[in-house]
Amino acid sequence: MKRISLLVSLTMLFIACSGGAKRSDAITLDAGIERKIDSVMAGMTLEEKVGQMTQLALDVIGEGGNVYYSHEPFRINHAMLDTVIGTYKVGSILNTSNNRARTTEVWEEIVRTIQQRALQEIGIPVLYGIDSNHGTTYTAGGTLFPQAIGMAATFNVELMEEGSRISAYETRASNIPWTFNPTMDLGRDARWPRQWESYGEDAYLNARMAVASVKGFQGSDRNRVGSHSVAACVKHYMGYGVPVSGKDRTPATISESDLREKYFEPFRASIVEGGALSLMANSGIVNGVSTHADYRLLTEWVKEDLNFDGVIVSDWADVQNLLSRDRIAASYKEAVKMGINAGIDLVMEPYNTAFCPTLVQLVNEGAVSMNRINDAVRRVLRLKYRLGLFEKPYWSALEYPDFGCAESEAIAKAAADESITLLKNDEGILPLPGNARILVAGSNAHSMRTLNGGWSYSWQGEKVEEFAQDYNTIYEALQKKFGADNVRYEPGVTYKMDGSYDEENEPEISRAVAAARSVDYIVLCLGENSYCETPGNLDELTLSENQTRLALALQETGKPVILVLNEGRPRLIREIEPGAQAVLQLYLPGNFGGDALADILAGDVNPSGKLPYTYPKYEQGLITYDHKPSQNIDGRMEGAYDYGAQTSVQYPFGYGLSYTTFRYDNLTVSQKEFAPGELLTVTVEVTNSGTVAGKETVMLFSSDLVASLSPDVRRLRAFQKVMLEPGETKTVTMPLPANDLAFVNAQGRWTLEEGEFMLQVGTQVETIRCKETKVWDTPSR
């Protein structure tokens, strides 16, 4: 894989964006593909075109049961396949059957059977899609990486791209050319049950990780996606991750400036810079408008403003939900009209074949134009051509000998190593001595399910133990690292694995306390069981009462407690954190999380993860690092109304300790005064001032000191991860386009105002000044 330095890659992007041209103009169509599409569409009936806009779930064509589940072992019901392909001309299938991972051999048989029937019927291959969310979610034996929140904690875009490249290869090995990933919803509310699927709270970090992931999935040529690559689908456009209630698929309220400046930016970057070939719409409601019916966001902002030539796909049954949930349509027919006219090209209507005749009727009545149909079908066919499906609609799994190979697993282990974040290490208690006697306790101490989380062999992750038996839980990994005789296991609290994710068995805290008497250290593993989407909603962000009681009881033994957090979102720990000598955040590290933690506890790996979100301390104190000055007043006001808005957090965004120390010196900026459109260069010296080799993420923050809209207190503008030997110094160079300092004003326009900005890297601070104001007339700056 080519590794281009941050300076070179961003400088090239800056050059491409300069001169007043919109970067989206660089997205070009392949004339040869367009001619082929013209030829195919010329011979298609309206029913065949509508079929290309339809996506059904695999279980619809499975034998036995009903459309919601199939008999095992899975076999295709050929009569139903004839109905789906022959009658309705369906052009896309998604998902696995019975919510279960399949082998590459089974996938090969499934896809080959579907494709042969489609080619026989209309000569157009089916587009198969799947959620490969941290590896091959639904393929047994594949490589599973840390979930997205853990990958964000690495702050390593090269590792992100490589992980997506491996995931793409293994998804293709499953005969599937399209993944519904990456997830780019900003995770700015700790209550949200899909926090762990995001790259955290920051727009810039999300954008950089998303671009790297898209490139890893798709390769370098978006018009000719290679046989080892897949099409990416960036989701869920947009604002899905900040529902007012904190609960999944409930409404969000977002200011117009934040919508453009923060929530839109990762999607813009993934399309314009990454070349993403498809986009999935938000299931929810933003500012009172259902996104699946939002012409402005879907058609104007994406298709028109970005010249997006890919496919916009609905989320699961969300056109139907315009009727049944959002109640903005009086009938299913009206819901279909709304979704299609808003800009949805491919409707994920998983079980409902009524979509096809409904849309045909709408076209015949003139409620949906043939131009809209032809545009959607062209986009779907374009994606199929770009994926090479007309030339090779299915293939042999034997063509992918590196599926689940040791080299890929080594990358997954490295990602887990770099994701784990050391949050506390009082008196340097870590790393532990090699002869340490350890009690491993807690609900997450001996579970592969909790290490992986949702989207792991099944939707909710409840089948992980069946498929991940060859990997090590935390307890097993510590046994292998420190010796079986030195490591005891007494959980004290366990999950009710056949219940909901938050159900626990009757605790046995006294057993864990008794076991602590004969050890030197307690590794206490707490957090969450696996969940995904709406089933993961919660009413209380604090750790469970049983887990809290266990922690306090073990702390009272006087033995040093190393608190290990294995959780999809940051659960509140303020009651138990003071009594822990060390705290590590594992997030959801995947199948190699236990091994990675063992290496860090033993000192064989130096932790380098950084928090990609602000870890809250109080449920009523949820805040992000880029908040407004009024949310963080120092001191108090004078006079009768003596109030402040100081918000206390457990740990700040970007925080993470190491077994070594780093010193920052000599921050310089290429020019102290600048104009819009110019490129600044920021350099800083970073020294490993400790005694252990380590990796440090160098982060560049900016603060707009005065602005016409109250500015964010700080914003991340660049980062770079470097490896330093003890005593080694490196000069880190980061480009800073002046236009990146702009904000979106109250009229929705990008604005860079005259005035001062403070730049900060580590402990180093520098002030620069913009010489003039510029307001952009275009949606992109």
Short mmCIF file of C-alpha atoms in Angstrom, two decimals, residues 239-563:
data_model
loop_
_atom_site.label_atom_id
_atom_site.label_comp_id
_atom_site.label_asym_id
_atom_site.label_seq_id
_atom_site.Cartn_x
_atom_site.Cartn_y
_atom_site.Cartn_z
CA GLY A 239 -27.48 13.98 11.67
CA TYR A 240 -28.58 10.48 12.66
CA GLY A 241 -26.18 10.30 15.64
CA VAL A 242 -27.55 13.18 17.72
CA PRO A 243 -31.21 12.46 18.50
CA VAL A 244 -32.56 14.81 21.15
CA SER A 245 -33.67 11.85 23.26
CA GLY A 246 -30.40 9.94 22.82
CA LYS A 247 -32.44 7.02 21.51
CA ASP A 248 -32.03 5.42 18.11
CA ARG A 249 -34.10 6.66 15.16
CA THR A 250 -35.66 9.55 17.03
CA PRO A 251 -35.63 13.19 15.87
CA ALA A 252 -32.60 15.47 15.90
CA THR A 253 -32.45 19.25 16.10
CA ILE A 254 -29.32 20.74 14.51
CA SER A 255 -28.54 24.36 13.67
CA GLU A 256 -28.15 25.16 9.98
CA SER A 257 -24.53 26.18 10.50
CA ASP A 258 -23.63 22.97 12.37
CA LEU A 259 -25.48 20.88 9.79
CA ARG A 260 -23.29 22.26 6.99
CA GLU A 261 -20.05 22.77 8.89
CA LYS A 262 -19.86 19.61 10.98
CA TYR A 263 -22.40 16.95 10.00
CA PHE A 264 -22.15 17.37 6.23
CA GLU A 265 -18.36 17.65 6.12
CA PRO A 266 -17.44 13.94 6.54
CA PHE A 267 -19.92 13.02 3.80
CA ARG A 268 -18.59 15.74 1.52
CA ALA A 269 -15.03 14.56 2.07
CA SER A 270 -15.86 10.90 1.51
CA ILE A 271 -17.54 11.70 -1.82
CA VAL A 272 -15.29 14.46 -3.13
CA GLU A 273 -11.93 13.26 -1.79
CA GLY A 274 -12.60 9.56 -1.27
CA GLY A 275 -14.83 8.95 -4.29
CA ALA A 276 -17.55 7.05 -2.41
CA LEU A 277 -19.86 5.29 -4.84
CA SER A 278 -23.02 5.16 -2.73
CA LEU A 279 -24.71 6.83 0.21
CA MET A 280 -27.38 5.65 2.65
CA ALA A 281 -29.96 8.08 3.98
CA ASN A 282 -30.59 8.79 7.66
CA SER A 283 -33.48 6.80 9.15
CA GLY A 284 -34.53 9.67 11.35
CA ILE A 285 -35.85 13.21 11.28
CA VAL A 286 -33.68 16.35 11.23
CA ASN A 287 -35.25 19.68 12.15
CA GLY A 288 -38.71 18.25 11.62
CA VAL A 289 -38.05 16.82 8.16
CA SER A 290 -37.80 13.07 7.50
CA THR A 291 -34.50 12.64 5.68
CA HIS A 292 -35.93 10.03 3.33
CA ALA A 293 -38.29 12.72 2.05
CA ASP A 294 -35.81 15.62 2.14
CA TYR A 295 -35.20 16.81 -1.43
CA ARG A 296 -32.91 19.59 -0.22
CA LEU A 297 -30.47 17.31 1.60
CA LEU A 298 -30.58 14.36 -0.80
CA THR A 299 -30.81 15.98 -4.23
CA GLU A 300 -29.61 19.56 -3.81
CA TRP A 301 -26.80 19.14 -1.27
CA VAL A 302 -25.45 15.81 -2.55
CA LYS A 303 -26.41 15.17 -6.17
CA GLU A 304 -26.29 18.76 -7.38
CA ASP A 305 -23.79 20.54 -5.15
CA LEU A 306 -21.28 17.66 -5.11
CA ASN A 307 -21.98 16.35 -8.63
CA PHE A 308 -22.52 12.98 -6.98
CA ASP A 309 -23.04 10.32 -9.66
CA GLY A 310 -23.47 7.35 -7.32
CA VAL A 311 -26.44 5.62 -5.74
CA ILE A 312 -28.51 6.90 -2.82
CA VAL A 313 -30.05 3.91 -1.04
CA SER A 314 -32.70 3.98 1.64
CA ASP A 315 -32.16 2.40 5.01
CA TRP A 316 -34.14 -0.64 6.18
CA ALA A 317 -37.86 -0.14 5.35
CA ASP A 318 -37.53 3.61 5.76
CA VAL A 319 -39.67 4.55 2.77
CA GLN A 320 -42.45 2.50 4.37
CA ASN A 321 -41.65 4.31 7.64
CA LEU A 322 -42.65 7.64 6.13
CA LEU A 323 -46.14 6.20 6.47
CA SER A 324 -46.05 3.84 9.42
CA ARG A 325 -43.67 5.71 11.76
CA ASP A 326 -43.22 9.34 10.71
CA ARG A 327 -46.83 9.77 9.55
CA ILE A 328 -46.04 12.27 6.83
CA ALA A 329 -47.72 10.11 4.18
CA ALA A 330 -51.36 9.06 4.17
CA SER A 331 -50.69 5.87 2.20
CA TYR A 332 -47.86 3.60 1.15
CA LYS A 333 -48.22 4.93 -2.37
CA GLU A 334 -47.67 8.47 -1.16
CA ALA A 335 -44.65 7.38 0.89
CA VAL A 336 -43.05 5.82 -2.20
CA LYS A 337 -43.70 8.99 -4.19
CA MET A 338 -42.10 11.12 -1.49
CA GLY A 339 -38.97 8.97 -1.17
CA ILE A 340 -38.32 8.61 -4.90
CA ASN A 341 -38.96 12.25 -5.71
CA ALA A 342 -36.70 13.33 -2.83
CA GLY A 343 -33.81 11.50 -4.47
CA ILE A 344 -33.78 7.88 -3.24
CA ASP A 345 -32.48 5.70 -6.10
CA LEU A 346 -32.60 2.24 -4.56
CA VAL A 347 -35.24 1.35 -1.99
CA MET A 348 -34.33 -1.13 0.72
CA GLU A 349 -37.82 -2.50 1.10
CA PRO A 350 -36.65 -5.76 2.64
CA TYR A 351 -39.81 -7.85 2.59
CA ASN A 352 -42.35 -5.84 0.59
CA THR A 353 -42.62 -6.67 -3.13
CA ALA A 354 -45.61 -4.29 -3.32
CA PHE A 355 -43.07 -1.53 -3.86
CA CYS A 356 -42.64 -2.52 -7.50
CA PRO A 357 -46.25 -2.27 -8.74
CA THR A 358 -46.75 0.80 -6.55
CA LEU A 359 -43.92 2.70 -8.22
CA VAL A 360 -45.04 1.53 -11.68
CA GLN A 361 -48.47 2.95 -10.95
CA LEU A 362 -47.02 6.26 -9.77
CA VAL A 363 -45.08 6.61 -13.02
CA ASN A 364 -48.10 5.75 -15.15
CA GLU A 365 -50.12 8.38 -13.28
CA GLY A 366 -47.41 11.02 -13.75
CA ALA A 367 -46.72 11.39 -10.01
CA VAL A 368 -43.12 10.25 -10.54
CA SER A 369 -41.46 11.28 -13.79
CA MET A 370 -39.66 8.98 -16.19
CA ASN A 371 -36.70 11.33 -15.90
CA ARG A 372 -36.48 10.53 -12.16
CA ILE A 373 -36.78 6.80 -12.89
CA ASN A 374 -34.15 6.92 -15.62
CA ASP A 375 -31.76 8.87 -13.40
CA ALA A 376 -32.09 6.35 -10.58
CA VAL A 377 -31.72 3.33 -12.86
CA ARG A 378 -28.69 4.85 -14.57
CA ARG A 379 -27.03 5.29 -11.19
CA VAL A 380 -27.72 1.67 -10.20
CA LEU A 381 -26.46 0.31 -13.54
CA ARG A 382 -23.42 2.57 -13.34
CA LEU A 383 -22.50 1.03 -10.00
CA LYS A 384 -22.89 -2.47 -11.41
CA TYR A 385 -20.63 -1.62 -14.34
CA ARG A 386 -18.06 0.01 -12.08
CA LEU A 387 -17.97 -3.18 -10.02
CA GLY A 388 -17.44 -5.31 -13.13
CA LEU A 389 -20.58 -7.34 -12.47
CA PHE A 390 -21.64 -7.46 -16.12
CA GLU A 391 -18.30 -9.08 -16.97
CA LYS A 392 -18.06 -11.30 -13.87
CA PRO A 393 -21.24 -11.52 -11.78
CA TYR A 394 -19.96 -14.32 -9.51
CA TRP A 395 -16.67 -16.09 -8.83
CA SER A 396 -14.99 -18.84 -6.88
CA ALA A 397 -13.95 -18.36 -3.27
CA LEU A 398 -10.76 -20.21 -4.23
CA GLU A 399 -9.66 -17.04 -6.04
CA TYR A 400 -9.12 -15.47 -2.61
CA PRO A 401 -6.47 -17.59 -0.89
CA ASP A 402 -5.62 -14.85 1.62
CA PHE A 403 -9.07 -14.90 3.22
CA GLY A 404 -8.62 -14.84 7.00
CA CYS A 405 -4.83 -15.22 6.66
CA ALA A 406 -2.26 -14.65 9.40
CA GLU A 407 -1.03 -11.43 7.79
CA SER A 408 -4.51 -9.92 7.91
CA GLU A 409 -4.96 -11.01 11.51
CA ALA A 410 -1.66 -9.34 12.39
CA ILE A 411 -3.04 -6.03 11.06
CA ALA A 412 -6.18 -6.51 13.16
CA LYS A 413 -4.00 -7.14 16.24
CA ALA A 414 -1.95 -4.01 15.50
CA ALA A 415 -5.16 -2.00 15.22
CA ALA A 416 -6.32 -3.31 18.60
CA ASP A 417 -2.90 -2.44 20.08
CA GLU A 418 -3.10 1.15 18.86
CA SER A 419 -6.75 1.65 19.80
CA ILE A 420 -6.55 0.80 23.52
CA THR A 421 -6.40 4.04 25.48
CA LEU A 422 -4.67 4.38 28.85
CA LEU A 423 -6.69 6.92 30.85
CA LYS A 424 -5.07 6.62 34.27
CA ASN A 425 -1.84 5.13 35.61
CA ASP A 426 -1.25 6.27 39.17
CA GLU A 427 2.33 5.94 40.37
CA GLY A 428 3.20 4.06 37.18
CA ILE A 429 1.47 0.89 38.36
CA LEU A 430 1.44 -0.32 34.76
CA PRO A 431 3.00 -2.28 33.23
CA LEU A 432 2.65 -5.17 35.66
CA PRO A 433 5.61 -7.35 36.66
CA GLY A 434 5.91 -10.66 34.84
CA ASN A 435 5.31 -12.70 38.01
CA ALA A 436 2.19 -10.80 39.06
CA ARG A 437 -0.62 -12.78 40.64
CA ILE A 438 -3.82 -11.50 39.07
CA LEU A 439 -7.53 -11.81 39.70
CA VAL A 440 -9.55 -11.25 36.53
CA ALA A 441 -13.05 -10.15 37.50
CA GLY A 442 -16.06 -8.43 36.05
CA SER A 443 -18.82 -9.00 33.53
CA ASN A 444 -16.54 -8.55 30.51
CA ALA A 445 -13.59 -10.63 31.68
CA HIS A 446 -14.31 -13.87 29.85
CA SER A 447 -16.39 -13.09 26.77
CA MET A 448 -15.60 -12.82 23.07
CA ARG A 449 -19.05 -11.34 22.55
CA THR A 450 -18.30 -8.24 24.58
CA LEU A 451 -14.92 -7.75 22.89
CA ASN A 452 -16.57 -7.64 19.46
CA GLY A 453 -19.92 -6.00 20.06
CA GLY A 454 -22.74 -5.87 17.53
CA TRP A 455 -22.37 -6.53 13.79
CA SER A 456 -20.22 -9.55 14.66
CA TYR A 457 -21.39 -12.78 13.00
CA SER A 458 -24.94 -11.51 13.66
CA TRP A 459 -26.72 -8.19 14.04
CA GLN A 460 -26.69 -8.02 17.84
CA GLY A 461 -23.46 -10.01 18.26
CA GLU A 462 -25.18 -12.72 20.29
CA LYS A 463 -23.66 -15.52 18.17
CA VAL A 464 -20.01 -14.48 18.63
CA GLU A 465 -19.11 -17.28 21.03
CA GLU A 466 -20.15 -19.82 18.41
CA PHE A 467 -17.85 -18.37 15.75
CA ALA A 468 -14.90 -16.95 17.74
CA GLN A 469 -13.79 -19.96 19.76
CA ASP A 470 -10.25 -19.82 18.37
CA TYR A 471 -9.55 -16.40 19.93
CA ASN A 472 -8.74 -15.35 23.48
CA THR A 473 -10.97 -13.64 25.98
CA ILE A 474 -9.29 -11.23 28.37
CA TYR A 475 -8.99 -13.98 30.98
CA GLU A 476 -7.52 -16.46 28.51
CA ALA A 477 -5.06 -13.90 27.12
CA LEU A 478 -3.83 -12.97 30.60
CA GLN A 479 -3.39 -16.64 31.47
CA LYS A 480 -1.17 -17.10 28.43
CA LYS A 481 0.78 -13.92 29.13
CA PHE A 482 1.33 -14.22 32.89
CA GLY A 483 0.97 -17.98 33.35
CA ALA A 484 -2.14 -20.02 34.11
CA ASP A 485 -1.09 -20.54 37.75
CA ASN A 486 -0.80 -16.78 38.29
CA VAL A 487 -4.21 -15.79 36.92
CA ARG A 488 -7.54 -16.51 38.61
CA TYR A 489 -11.03 -15.84 37.30
CA GLU A 490 -13.98 -14.96 39.49
CA PRO A 491 -16.35 -12.59 37.68
CA GLY A 492 -18.63 -11.45 40.50
CA VAL A 493 -21.07 -10.17 37.88
CA THR A 494 -22.11 -11.86 34.62
CA TYR A 495 -24.52 -11.07 31.80
CA LYS A 496 -27.69 -13.01 31.10
CA MET A 497 -26.63 -14.01 27.61
CA ASP A 498 -30.09 -15.11 26.48
CA GLY A 499 -31.70 -11.86 27.63
CA SER A 500 -31.51 -8.24 26.54
CA TYR A 501 -28.06 -6.68 26.41
CA ASP A 502 -28.40 -5.00 29.82
CA GLU A 503 -29.69 -8.01 31.76
CA GLU A 504 -27.36 -9.54 34.36
CA ASN A 505 -27.46 -12.70 36.42
CA GLU A 506 -27.68 -12.64 40.20
CA PRO A 507 -24.31 -11.20 41.28
CA GLU A 508 -21.77 -13.19 43.30
CA ILE A 509 -19.66 -10.31 44.54
CA SER A 510 -18.53 -12.04 47.72
CA ARG A 511 -16.86 -14.79 45.68
CA ALA A 512 -14.79 -12.22 43.78
CA VAL A 513 -13.85 -10.43 47.00
CA ALA A 514 -12.72 -13.72 48.56
CA ALA A 515 -10.64 -14.57 45.49
CA ALA A 516 -8.87 -11.20 45.74
CA ARG A 517 -7.18 -12.18 49.01
CA SER A 518 -4.60 -14.37 47.29
CA VAL A 519 -3.55 -12.06 44.45
CA ASP A 520 -1.39 -8.99 43.97
CA TYR A 521 -3.56 -7.15 41.43
CA ILE A 522 -7.16 -7.09 40.30
CA VAL A 523 -7.94 -6.60 36.60
CA LEU A 524 -11.58 -5.55 36.73
CA CYS A 525 -13.31 -5.74 33.34
CA LEU A 526 -16.57 -3.82 33.19
CA GLY A 527 -18.74 -2.24 30.51
CA GLU A 528 -21.52 -3.44 28.28
CA ASN A 529 -22.75 -6.59 26.60
CA SER A 530 -23.20 -6.44 22.82
CA TYR A 531 -26.08 -4.57 21.24
CA CYS A 532 -26.89 -2.68 18.07
CA GLU A 533 -29.28 0.05 17.03
CA THR A 534 -32.65 0.40 18.81
CA PRO A 535 -32.25 -2.68 21.09
CA GLY A 536 -29.27 -0.82 22.60
CA ASN A 537 -31.27 2.17 23.81
CA LEU A 538 -30.77 3.04 27.48
CA ASP A 539 -32.35 5.15 30.20
CA GLU A 540 -29.31 5.45 32.49
CA LEU A 541 -25.73 6.10 31.33
CA THR A 542 -24.06 5.03 34.57
CA LEU A 543 -22.62 1.52 34.73
CA SER A 544 -25.06 -1.04 36.10
CA GLU A 545 -25.66 -1.12 39.84
CA ASN A 546 -24.17 -4.62 40.09
CA GLN A 547 -20.97 -3.60 38.30
CA THR A 548 -20.61 -0.50 40.46
CA ARG A 549 -21.11 -2.52 43.65
CA LEU A 550 -18.52 -5.05 42.48
CA ALA A 551 -15.97 -2.34 41.78
CA LEU A 552 -16.43 -0.67 45.16
CA ALA A 553 -16.23 -4.01 46.99
CA LEU A 554 -12.99 -4.99 45.25
CA GLN A 555 -11.48 -1.56 45.87
CA GLU A 556 -12.17 -2.03 49.59
CA THR A 557 -9.88 -5.09 49.64
CA GLY A 558 -6.90 -2.77 49.37
CA LYS A 559 -5.52 -4.62 46.35
CA PRO A 560 -4.61 -2.42 43.37
CA VAL A 561 -7.48 -2.34 40.88
CA ILE A 562 -6.83 -1.93 37.15
CA LEU A 563 -10.18 -0.90 35.67
#
